[in-house]
Short mmCIF file of C-alpha atoms in Angstrom, two decimals:
data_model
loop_
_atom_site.label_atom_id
_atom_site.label_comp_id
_atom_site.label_asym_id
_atom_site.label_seq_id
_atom_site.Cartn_x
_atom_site.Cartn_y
_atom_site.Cartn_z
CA UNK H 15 -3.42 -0.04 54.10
CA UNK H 16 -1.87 -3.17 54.47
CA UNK H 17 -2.46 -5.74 51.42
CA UNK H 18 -3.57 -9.60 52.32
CA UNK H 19 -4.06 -11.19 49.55
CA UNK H 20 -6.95 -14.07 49.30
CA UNK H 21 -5.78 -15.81 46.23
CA UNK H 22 -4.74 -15.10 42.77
CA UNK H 23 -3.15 -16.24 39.83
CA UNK H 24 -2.38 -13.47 37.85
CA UNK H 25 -1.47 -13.45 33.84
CA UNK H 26 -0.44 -9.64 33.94
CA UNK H 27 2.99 -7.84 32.06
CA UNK H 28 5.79 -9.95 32.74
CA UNK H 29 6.72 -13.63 34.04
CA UNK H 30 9.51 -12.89 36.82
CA UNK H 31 9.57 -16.44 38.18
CA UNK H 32 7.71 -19.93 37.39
CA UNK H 33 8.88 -23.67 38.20
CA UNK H 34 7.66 -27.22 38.09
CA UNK H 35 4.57 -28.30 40.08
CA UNK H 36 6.08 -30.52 42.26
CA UNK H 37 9.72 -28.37 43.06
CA UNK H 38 9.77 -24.97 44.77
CA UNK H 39 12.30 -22.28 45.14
CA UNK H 40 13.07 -19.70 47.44
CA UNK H 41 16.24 -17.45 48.59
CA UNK H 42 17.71 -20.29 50.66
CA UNK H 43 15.07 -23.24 49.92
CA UNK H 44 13.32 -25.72 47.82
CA UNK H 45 10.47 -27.91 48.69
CA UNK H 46 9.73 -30.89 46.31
CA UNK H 47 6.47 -33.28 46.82
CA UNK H 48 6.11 -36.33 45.27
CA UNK H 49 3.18 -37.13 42.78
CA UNK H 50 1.90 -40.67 42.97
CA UNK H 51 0.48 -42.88 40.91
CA UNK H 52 0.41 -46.73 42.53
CA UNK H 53 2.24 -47.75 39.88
CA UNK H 54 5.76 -48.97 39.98
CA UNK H 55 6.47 -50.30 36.67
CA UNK H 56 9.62 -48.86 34.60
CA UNK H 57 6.99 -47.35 32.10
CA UNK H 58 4.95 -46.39 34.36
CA UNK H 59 7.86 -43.78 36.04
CA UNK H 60 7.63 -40.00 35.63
CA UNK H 61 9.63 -37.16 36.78
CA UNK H 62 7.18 -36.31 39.18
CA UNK H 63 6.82 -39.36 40.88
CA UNK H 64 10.63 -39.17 41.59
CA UNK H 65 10.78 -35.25 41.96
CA UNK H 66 12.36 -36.28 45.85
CA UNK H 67 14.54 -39.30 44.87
CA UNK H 68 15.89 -36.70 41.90
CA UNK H 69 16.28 -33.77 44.16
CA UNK H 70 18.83 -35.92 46.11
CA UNK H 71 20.61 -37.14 43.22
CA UNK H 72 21.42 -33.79 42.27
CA UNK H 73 22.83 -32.83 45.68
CA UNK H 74 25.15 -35.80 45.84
CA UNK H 75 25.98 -35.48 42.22
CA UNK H 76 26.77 -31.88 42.78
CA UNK H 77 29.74 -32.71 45.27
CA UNK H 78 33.24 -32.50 44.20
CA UNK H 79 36.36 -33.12 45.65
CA UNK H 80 36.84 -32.21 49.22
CA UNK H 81 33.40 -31.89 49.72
CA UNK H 82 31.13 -33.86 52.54
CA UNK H 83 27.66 -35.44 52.68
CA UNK H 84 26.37 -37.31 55.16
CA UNK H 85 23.03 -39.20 54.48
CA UNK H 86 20.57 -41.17 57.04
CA UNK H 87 17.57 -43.36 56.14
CA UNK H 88 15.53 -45.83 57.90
CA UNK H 89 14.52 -47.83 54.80
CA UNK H 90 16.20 -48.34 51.13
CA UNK H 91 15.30 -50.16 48.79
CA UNK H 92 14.25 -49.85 45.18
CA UNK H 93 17.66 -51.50 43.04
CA UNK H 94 16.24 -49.87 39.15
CA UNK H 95 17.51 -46.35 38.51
CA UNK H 96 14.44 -45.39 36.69
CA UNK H 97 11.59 -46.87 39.16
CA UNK H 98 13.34 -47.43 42.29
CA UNK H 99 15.04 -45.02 45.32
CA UNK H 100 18.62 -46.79 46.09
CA UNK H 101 19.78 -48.06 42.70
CA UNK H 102 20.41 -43.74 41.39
CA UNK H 103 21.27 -43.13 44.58
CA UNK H 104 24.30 -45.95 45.17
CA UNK H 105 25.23 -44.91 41.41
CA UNK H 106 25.42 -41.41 42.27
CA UNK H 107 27.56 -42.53 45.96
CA UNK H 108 30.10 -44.08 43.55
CA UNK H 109 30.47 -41.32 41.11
CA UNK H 110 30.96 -39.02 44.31
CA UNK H 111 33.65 -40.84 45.55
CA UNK H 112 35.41 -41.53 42.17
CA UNK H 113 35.76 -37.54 42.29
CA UNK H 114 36.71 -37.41 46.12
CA UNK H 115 34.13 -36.65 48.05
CA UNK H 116 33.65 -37.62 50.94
CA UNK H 117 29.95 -39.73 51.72
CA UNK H 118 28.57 -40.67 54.88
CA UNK H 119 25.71 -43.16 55.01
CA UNK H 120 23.89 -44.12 57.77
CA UNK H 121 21.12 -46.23 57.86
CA UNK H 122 18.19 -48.61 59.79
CA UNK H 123 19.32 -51.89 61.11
CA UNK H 124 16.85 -53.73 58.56
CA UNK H 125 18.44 -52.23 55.64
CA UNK H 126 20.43 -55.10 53.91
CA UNK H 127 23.81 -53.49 53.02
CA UNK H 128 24.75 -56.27 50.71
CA UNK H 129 21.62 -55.74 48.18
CA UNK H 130 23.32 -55.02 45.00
CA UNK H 131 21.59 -51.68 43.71
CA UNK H 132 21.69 -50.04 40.11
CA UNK H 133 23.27 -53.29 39.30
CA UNK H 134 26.57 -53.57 40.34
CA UNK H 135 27.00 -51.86 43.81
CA UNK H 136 26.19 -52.10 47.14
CA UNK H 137 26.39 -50.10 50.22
CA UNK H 138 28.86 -52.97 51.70
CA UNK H 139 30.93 -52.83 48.84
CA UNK H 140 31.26 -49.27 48.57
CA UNK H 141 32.66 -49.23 51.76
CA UNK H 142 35.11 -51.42 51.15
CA UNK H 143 36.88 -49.59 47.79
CA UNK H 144 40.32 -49.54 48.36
CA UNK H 145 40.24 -45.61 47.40
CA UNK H 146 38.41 -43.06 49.26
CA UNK H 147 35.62 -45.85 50.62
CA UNK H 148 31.79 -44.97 51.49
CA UNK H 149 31.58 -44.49 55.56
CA UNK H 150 29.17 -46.61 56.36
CA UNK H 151 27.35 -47.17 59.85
CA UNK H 152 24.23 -49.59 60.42
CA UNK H 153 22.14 -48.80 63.76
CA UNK H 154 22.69 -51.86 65.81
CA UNK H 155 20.35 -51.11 68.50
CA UNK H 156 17.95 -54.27 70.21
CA UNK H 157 14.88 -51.68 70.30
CA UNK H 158 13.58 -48.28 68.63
CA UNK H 159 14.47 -47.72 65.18
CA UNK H 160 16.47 -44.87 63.52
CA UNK H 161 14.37 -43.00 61.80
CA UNK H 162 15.83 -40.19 59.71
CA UNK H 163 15.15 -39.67 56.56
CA UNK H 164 17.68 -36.52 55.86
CA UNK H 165 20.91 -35.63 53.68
CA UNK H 166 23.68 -33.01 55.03
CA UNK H 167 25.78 -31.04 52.21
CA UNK H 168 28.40 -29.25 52.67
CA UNK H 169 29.88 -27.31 49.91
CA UNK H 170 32.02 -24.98 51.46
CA UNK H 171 31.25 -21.86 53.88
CA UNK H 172 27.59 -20.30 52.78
CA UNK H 173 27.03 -23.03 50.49
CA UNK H 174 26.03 -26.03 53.33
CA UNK H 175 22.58 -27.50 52.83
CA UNK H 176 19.88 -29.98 54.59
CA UNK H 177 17.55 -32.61 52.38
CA UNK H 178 14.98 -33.23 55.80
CA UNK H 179 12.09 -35.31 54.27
CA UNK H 180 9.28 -37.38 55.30
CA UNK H 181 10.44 -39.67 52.82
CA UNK H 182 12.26 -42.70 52.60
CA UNK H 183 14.83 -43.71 49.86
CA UNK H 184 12.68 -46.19 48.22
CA UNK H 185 10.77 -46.78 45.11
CA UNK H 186 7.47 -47.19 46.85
CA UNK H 187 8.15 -44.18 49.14
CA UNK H 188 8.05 -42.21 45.56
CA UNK H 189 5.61 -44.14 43.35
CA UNK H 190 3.08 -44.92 46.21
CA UNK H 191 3.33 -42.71 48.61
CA UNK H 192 2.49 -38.75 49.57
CA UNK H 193 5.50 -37.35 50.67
CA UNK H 194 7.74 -33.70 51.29
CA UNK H 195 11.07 -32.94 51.38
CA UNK H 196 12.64 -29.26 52.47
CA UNK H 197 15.81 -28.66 51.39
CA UNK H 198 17.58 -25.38 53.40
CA UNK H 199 20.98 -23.58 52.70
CA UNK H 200 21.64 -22.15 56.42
CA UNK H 201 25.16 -22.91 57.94
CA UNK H 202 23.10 -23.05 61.39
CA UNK H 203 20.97 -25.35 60.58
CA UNK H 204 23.43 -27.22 59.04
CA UNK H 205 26.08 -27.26 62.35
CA UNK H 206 22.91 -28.53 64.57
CA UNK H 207 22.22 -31.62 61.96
CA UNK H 208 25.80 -32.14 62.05
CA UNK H 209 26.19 -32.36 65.69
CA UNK H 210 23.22 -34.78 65.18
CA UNK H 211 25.13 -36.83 62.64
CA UNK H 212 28.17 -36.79 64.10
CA UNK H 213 26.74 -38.95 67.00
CA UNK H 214 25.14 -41.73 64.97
CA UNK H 215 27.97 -42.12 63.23
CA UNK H 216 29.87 -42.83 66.21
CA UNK H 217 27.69 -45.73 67.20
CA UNK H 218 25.37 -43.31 70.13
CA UNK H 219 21.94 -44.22 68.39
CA UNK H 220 18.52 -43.69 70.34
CA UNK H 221 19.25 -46.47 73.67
CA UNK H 222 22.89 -45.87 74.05
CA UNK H 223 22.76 -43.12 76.97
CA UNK H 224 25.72 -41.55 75.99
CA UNK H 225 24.18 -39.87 72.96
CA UNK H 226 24.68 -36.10 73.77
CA UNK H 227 20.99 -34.04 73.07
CA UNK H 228 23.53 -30.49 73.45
CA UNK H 229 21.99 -29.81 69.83
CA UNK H 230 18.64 -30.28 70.31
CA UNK H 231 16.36 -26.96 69.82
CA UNK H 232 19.31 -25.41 68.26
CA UNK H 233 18.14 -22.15 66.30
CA UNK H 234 17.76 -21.13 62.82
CA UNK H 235 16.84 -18.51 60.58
CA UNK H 236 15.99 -18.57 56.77
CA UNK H 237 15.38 -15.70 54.43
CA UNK H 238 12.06 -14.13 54.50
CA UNK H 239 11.13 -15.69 58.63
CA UNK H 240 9.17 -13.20 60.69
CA UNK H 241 11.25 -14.88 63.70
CA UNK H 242 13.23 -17.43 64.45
CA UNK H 243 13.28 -20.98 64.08
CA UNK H 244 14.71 -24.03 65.43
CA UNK H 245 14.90 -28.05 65.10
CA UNK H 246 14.21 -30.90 67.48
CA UNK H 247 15.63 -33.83 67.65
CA UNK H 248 14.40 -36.98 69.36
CA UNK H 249 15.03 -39.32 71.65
CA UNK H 250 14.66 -36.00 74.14
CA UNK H 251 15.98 -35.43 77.54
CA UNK H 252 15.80 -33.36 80.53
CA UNK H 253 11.71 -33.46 80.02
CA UNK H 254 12.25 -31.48 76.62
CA UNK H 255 10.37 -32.51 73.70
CA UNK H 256 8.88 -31.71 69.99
CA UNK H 257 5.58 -32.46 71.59
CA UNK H 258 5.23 -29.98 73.89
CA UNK H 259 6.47 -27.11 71.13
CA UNK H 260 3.79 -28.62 68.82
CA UNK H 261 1.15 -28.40 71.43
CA UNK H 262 2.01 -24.93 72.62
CA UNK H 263 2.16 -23.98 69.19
CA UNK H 264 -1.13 -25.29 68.56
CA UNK H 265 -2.72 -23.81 71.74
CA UNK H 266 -1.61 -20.54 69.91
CA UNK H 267 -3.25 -21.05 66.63
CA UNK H 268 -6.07 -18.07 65.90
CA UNK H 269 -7.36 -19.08 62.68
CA UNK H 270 -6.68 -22.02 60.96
CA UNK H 271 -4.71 -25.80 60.93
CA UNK H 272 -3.91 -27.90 58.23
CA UNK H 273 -2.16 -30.95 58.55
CA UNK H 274 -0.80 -34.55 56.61
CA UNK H 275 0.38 -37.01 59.25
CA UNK H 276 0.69 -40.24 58.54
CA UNK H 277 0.67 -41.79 62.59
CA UNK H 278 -0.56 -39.34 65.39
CA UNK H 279 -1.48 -41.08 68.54
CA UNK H 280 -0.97 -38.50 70.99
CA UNK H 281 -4.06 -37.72 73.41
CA UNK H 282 -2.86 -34.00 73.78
CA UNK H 283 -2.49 -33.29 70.10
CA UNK H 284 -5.96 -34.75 69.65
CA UNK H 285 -6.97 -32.42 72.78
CA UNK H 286 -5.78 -29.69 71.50
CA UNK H 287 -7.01 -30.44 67.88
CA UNK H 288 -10.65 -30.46 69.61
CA UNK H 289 -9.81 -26.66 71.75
CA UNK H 290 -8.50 -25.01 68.88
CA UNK H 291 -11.95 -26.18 66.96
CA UNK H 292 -13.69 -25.60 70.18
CA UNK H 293 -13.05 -21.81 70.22
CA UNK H 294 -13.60 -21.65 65.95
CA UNK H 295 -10.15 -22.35 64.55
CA UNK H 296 -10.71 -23.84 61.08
CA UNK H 297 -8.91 -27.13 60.97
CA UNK H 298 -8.44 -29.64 58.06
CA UNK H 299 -6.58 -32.95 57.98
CA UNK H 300 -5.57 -36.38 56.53
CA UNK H 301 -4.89 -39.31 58.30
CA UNK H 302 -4.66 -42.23 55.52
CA UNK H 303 -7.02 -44.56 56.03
CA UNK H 304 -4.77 -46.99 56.68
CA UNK H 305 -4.02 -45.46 60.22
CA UNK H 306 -7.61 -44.34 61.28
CA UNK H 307 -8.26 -47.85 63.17
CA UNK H 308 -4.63 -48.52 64.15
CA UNK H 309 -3.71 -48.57 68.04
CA UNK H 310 -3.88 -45.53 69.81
CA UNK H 311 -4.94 -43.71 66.97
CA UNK H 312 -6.64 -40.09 67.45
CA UNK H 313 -9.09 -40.78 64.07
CA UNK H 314 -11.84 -41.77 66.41
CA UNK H 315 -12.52 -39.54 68.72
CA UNK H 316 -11.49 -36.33 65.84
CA UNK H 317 -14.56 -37.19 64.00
CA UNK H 318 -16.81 -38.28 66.80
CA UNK H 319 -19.00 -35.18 67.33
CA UNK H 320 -19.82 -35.79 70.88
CA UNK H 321 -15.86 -34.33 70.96
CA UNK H 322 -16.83 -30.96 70.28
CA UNK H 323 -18.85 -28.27 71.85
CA UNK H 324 -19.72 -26.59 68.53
CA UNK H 325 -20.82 -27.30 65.46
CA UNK H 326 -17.18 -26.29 64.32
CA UNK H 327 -15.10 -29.39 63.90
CA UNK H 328 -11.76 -31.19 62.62
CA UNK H 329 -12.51 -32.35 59.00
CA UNK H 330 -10.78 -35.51 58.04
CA UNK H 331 -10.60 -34.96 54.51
CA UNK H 332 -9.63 -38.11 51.79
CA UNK H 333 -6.29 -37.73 50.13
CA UNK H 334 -6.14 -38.94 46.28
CA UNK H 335 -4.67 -42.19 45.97
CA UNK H 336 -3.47 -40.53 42.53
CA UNK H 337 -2.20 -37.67 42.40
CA UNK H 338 -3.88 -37.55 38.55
CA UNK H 339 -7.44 -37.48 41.18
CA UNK H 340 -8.87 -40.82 39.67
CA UNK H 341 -9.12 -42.62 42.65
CA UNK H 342 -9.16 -41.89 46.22
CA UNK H 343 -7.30 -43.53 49.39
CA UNK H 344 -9.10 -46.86 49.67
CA UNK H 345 -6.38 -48.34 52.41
CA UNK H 346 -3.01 -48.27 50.93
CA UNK H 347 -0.75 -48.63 53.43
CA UNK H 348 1.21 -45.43 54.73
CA UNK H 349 -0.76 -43.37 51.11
CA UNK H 350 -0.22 -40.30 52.90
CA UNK H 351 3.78 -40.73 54.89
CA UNK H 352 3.90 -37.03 55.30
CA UNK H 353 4.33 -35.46 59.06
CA UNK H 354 3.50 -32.15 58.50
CA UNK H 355 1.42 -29.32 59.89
CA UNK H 356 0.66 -25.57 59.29
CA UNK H 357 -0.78 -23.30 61.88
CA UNK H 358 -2.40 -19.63 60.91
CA UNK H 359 -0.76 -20.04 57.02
CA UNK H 360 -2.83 -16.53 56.34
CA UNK H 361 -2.03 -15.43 60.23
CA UNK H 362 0.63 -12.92 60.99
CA UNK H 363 2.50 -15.93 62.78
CA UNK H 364 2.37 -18.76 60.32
CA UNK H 365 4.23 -21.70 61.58
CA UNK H 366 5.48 -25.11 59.97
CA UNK H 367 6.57 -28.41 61.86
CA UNK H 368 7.56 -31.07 59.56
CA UNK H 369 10.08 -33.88 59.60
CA UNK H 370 10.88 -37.51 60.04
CA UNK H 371 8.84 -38.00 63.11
CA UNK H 372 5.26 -39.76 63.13
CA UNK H 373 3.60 -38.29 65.88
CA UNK H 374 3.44 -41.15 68.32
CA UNK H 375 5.22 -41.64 71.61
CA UNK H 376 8.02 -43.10 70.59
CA UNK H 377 8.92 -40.13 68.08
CA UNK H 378 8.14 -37.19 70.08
CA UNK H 379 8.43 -37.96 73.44
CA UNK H 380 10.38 -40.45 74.41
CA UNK H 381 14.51 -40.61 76.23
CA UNK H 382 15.08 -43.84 74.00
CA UNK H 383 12.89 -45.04 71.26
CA UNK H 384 13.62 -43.20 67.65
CA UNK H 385 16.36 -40.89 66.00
CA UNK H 386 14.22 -38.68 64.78
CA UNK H 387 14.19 -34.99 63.63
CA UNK H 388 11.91 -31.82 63.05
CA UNK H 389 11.73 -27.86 62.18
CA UNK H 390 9.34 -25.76 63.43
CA UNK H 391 9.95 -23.07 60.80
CA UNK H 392 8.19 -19.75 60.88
CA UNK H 393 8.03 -18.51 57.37
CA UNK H 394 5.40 -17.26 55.37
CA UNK H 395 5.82 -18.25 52.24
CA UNK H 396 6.77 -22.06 53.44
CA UNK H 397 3.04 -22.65 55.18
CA UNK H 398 1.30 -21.26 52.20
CA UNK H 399 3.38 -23.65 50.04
CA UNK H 400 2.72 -26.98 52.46
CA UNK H 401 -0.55 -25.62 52.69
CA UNK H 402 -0.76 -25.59 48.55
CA UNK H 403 0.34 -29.31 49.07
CA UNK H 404 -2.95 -30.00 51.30
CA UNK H 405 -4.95 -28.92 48.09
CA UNK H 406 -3.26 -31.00 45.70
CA UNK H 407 -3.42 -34.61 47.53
CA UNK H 408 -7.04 -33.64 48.11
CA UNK H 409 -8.64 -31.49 45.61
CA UNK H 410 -9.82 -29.56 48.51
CA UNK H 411 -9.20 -25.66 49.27
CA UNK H 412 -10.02 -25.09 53.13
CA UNK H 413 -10.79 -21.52 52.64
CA UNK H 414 -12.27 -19.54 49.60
CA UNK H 415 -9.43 -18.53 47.80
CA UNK H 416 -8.05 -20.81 44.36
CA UNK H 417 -4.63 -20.25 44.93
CA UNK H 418 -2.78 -18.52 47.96
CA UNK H 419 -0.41 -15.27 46.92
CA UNK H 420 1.34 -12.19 48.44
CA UNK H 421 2.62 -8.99 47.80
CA UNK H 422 6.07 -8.43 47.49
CA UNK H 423 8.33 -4.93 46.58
CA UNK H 424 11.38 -5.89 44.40
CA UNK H 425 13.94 -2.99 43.41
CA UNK H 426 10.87 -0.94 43.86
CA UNK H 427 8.57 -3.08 42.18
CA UNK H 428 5.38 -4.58 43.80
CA UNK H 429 5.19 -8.28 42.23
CA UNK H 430 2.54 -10.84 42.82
CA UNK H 431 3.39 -14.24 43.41
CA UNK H 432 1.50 -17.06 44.19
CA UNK H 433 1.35 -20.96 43.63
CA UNK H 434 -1.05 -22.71 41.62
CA UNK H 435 -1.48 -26.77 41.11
CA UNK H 436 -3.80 -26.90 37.89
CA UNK H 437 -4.15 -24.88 34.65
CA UNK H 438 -8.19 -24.64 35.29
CA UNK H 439 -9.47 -21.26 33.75
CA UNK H 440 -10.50 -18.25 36.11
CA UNK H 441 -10.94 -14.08 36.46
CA UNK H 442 -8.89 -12.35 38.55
CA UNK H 443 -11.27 -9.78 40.67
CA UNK H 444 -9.17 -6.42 42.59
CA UNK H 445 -10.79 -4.07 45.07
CA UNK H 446 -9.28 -1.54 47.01
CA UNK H 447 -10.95 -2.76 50.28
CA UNK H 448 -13.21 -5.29 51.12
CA UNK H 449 -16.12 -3.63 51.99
CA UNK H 450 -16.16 -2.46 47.91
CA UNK H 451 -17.50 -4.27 44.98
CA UNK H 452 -14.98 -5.71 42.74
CA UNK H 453 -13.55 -5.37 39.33
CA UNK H 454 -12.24 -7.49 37.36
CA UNK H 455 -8.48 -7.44 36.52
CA UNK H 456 -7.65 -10.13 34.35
CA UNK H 457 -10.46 -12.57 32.54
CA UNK H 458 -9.45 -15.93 31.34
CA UNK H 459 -6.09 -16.69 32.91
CA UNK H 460 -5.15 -20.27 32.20
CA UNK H 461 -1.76 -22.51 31.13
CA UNK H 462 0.20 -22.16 34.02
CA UNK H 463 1.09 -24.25 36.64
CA UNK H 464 3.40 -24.29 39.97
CA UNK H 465 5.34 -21.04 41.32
CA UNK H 466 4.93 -17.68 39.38
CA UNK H 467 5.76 -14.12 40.56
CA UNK H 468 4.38 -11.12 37.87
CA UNK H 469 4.68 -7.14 37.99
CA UNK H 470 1.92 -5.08 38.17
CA UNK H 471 1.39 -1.39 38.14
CA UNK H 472 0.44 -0.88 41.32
CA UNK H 473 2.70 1.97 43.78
CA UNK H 474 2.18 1.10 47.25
CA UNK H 475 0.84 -2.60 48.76
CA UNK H 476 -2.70 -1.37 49.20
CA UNK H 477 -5.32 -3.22 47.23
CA UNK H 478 -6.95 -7.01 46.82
CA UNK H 479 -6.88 -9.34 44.94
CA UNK H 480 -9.25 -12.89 44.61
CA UNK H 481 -9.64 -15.70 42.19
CA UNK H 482 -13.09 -16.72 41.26
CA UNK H 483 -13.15 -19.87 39.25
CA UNK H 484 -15.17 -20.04 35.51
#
């Protein structure tokens, strides 16, 4: 029989793998998210309010000589290394190219090159050292924006990475904001963002028709997908865009949606938001509030019954404004930045989309507006972890399970892993099959918090396994 697992956190006989709330890891992947707390005072700043911003430190300060990485952000801003986003990141530029690597910057025509940041440099005078300079190019564009928010790595062959976040390098994007960022080690993925790269930095942003799109919906495949993958870039061409994969992909969904998106203005998402509810999919979502009124906006009609032919609904559900669950969203602006979605995370065809793009017109469909980028990504363990994130900006579960975990054989071992967000106590329950009453397995389990894999003693994958909460 095959094993799903409805949730579980399991203190059993032996810790394989555990890790920090807000970071990750897999074979060739980490997600970090953010934890905010509307505070951006120096002694206010914690490590998980900066998880993102310190995640991409460590990638630039892990370059040596000889090695490349090319960055790309719309915004940055935030000149303190303890409470801001650019003043650790120009430090850690610098020490990169004191040891001769190579670093590629480019960023949004608003961003003020000449800001001094952690104090003594700037992005204008890094590129003018006299040794080994930054590369730096500015969009110059009359309209659209480049919007990236994305770091490329290249270590040598196998070893090549890409940072794609919803998040900008600022202090506010960190200390005020919800926000994700995937890092991936795939040399695939990596050419395609490079291709991508490659053109900005020769000048070919969004407008200039020359930009080549070859790249776009280039194929991927990370350890652990039941199929492949592949990224989209924007603006698109030939008729080809994200928002047609995101729709299909949607019209597809059997069970359930989750979703963070920070703009979505686009009538077909919201009709096929309303189809997929129509014919029972479970569907949960946050918009910040900041967006629900704004032009164009979906928010409306989502929660309007007269939308729907059943009693079975999108729920809008209210993020934290703290990520400590003190207060909820009362209007900051942009509280939740994310652009992220997870269709069927407990399906045998879990899929998730996330990115730089807001889903509006002028990020998804449109031959000149934005630079923007997005994977569609169809891995397992990635949706339940996004779909972890969901819980934790909200304090809401949208199924019945406490925590989401799986099954996995190791070097003949079966291992249960799982992710959990709080150390709240709770008995784990096992049954062989669900129509059987169940037993419990482990009474009491508390202390631990983010990523955790255990043993156990079973010898094939057939069994369950549920949380129930003291």
């Amino acid at each position: 029989m095959t094993s799903r697992v409805l949730g579980l956190w399991v203190l059993s006989l032996g810790l394989a793998a555990s890790a920090r709330a807000v970071s990750v890891t897999g074979a060739d992947w980490v997600i970090h998210y953010n934890l905010p707390d509307q505070s951006s005072t120096i002694g206010s700043a914690t490590a998980d309010e900066y998880a993102i911003r310190d995640a991409l430190v460590a990638r630039i300060n892990a370059l040596q000589a000889g090695q490349t990485s090319i960055l790309a952000t719309y915004t940055f801003s935030g000149s303190n290394t303890i409470a801001g986003g650019a003043g650790a990141i120009v430090n850690a530029m610098s020490d990169a190219l004191d040891r001769g690597a190579t670093v590629k910057f480019v960023v949004g025509r608003d961003v003020n090159t000449n800001d001094l940041n952690g104090g003594t440099n700037s992005l204008a005078s890094l590129g003018r050292r006299g040794v080994n300079p930054l590369v730096l190019v500015q969009d110059d564009s009359a309209a659209g924006i480049m919007h990236d928010k994305l770091g490329l790595f290249d270590y040598g062959p196998s070893n090549r990475w890409v940072f794609i976040a919803s998040w900008n390098f600022t202090g506010a994007a960190s200390s005020e904001q919800w926000n994700t960022a995937l890092e991936a080690r795939n040399d695939a993925l990596h050419a395609a963002y490079l291709l991508e790269m490659k053109e900005l930095l020769a000048g070919r942003f969004h407008e200039d028709p020359a930009k080549s799109h070859a790249h776009d919906g280039s194929g991927f495949r990370l350890n652990g997908s039941w199929d492949g993958s592949w990224v989209r870039f924007a603006p698109c061409a030939n008729g080809s865009n994200a928002l047609t994969d995101i729709t299909n992909l949607m019209h597809r969904a059997e069970d359930e949606i989750v979703f963070a998106l920070n703009q979505v203005t686009r009538p077909l998402v919201q009709s096929q938001l309303v189809a997929a509810a129509n014919r029972g999919v479970r569907i949960h979502g946050v918009i910040p509030q900041s967006d629900w009124y704004a032009p164009y906006s979906i928010y409306p009609a989502l929660t309007n019954p007269a939308s729907y032919l059943t009693t079975n609904v999108v729920h809008i559900v209210a993020p934290y404004s703290r990520a400590d669950g003190s207060t909820y969203d009362s209007g900051e602006p942009d509280l939740v930045h994310e652009k992220w979605m997870v269709i069927d995370p407990w399906g045998l065809r879990p899929v998730v989309i996330h990115g730089s793009a807001n889903w509006t017109a002028a990020a998804l469909t449109s031959t000149s507006d934005n630079d923007e980028n997005l994977v569609f990504i169809r891995h397992r363990e990635l949706a339940r972890i996004f779909y972890a994130q969901f819980k934790r900006m909200t304090g809401t579960w949208t199924n019945r399970a406490d925590f989401w975990c799986d099954l996995d054989r190791t070097n003949g071992t079966w291992r249960v892993s799982l992710w959990t967000t709080d150390t709240n106590e709770f008995t784990i329950e096992q049954a062989s099959c669900l129509t059987t009453s169940w037993s419990a397995w482990t009474r009491g389990a508390t202390g631990c918090v983010g990523r955790v894999a255990f043993t156990t003693n079973l010898t094939d994958s057939s069994g369950f396994f549920r949380a129930r909460r003291k």
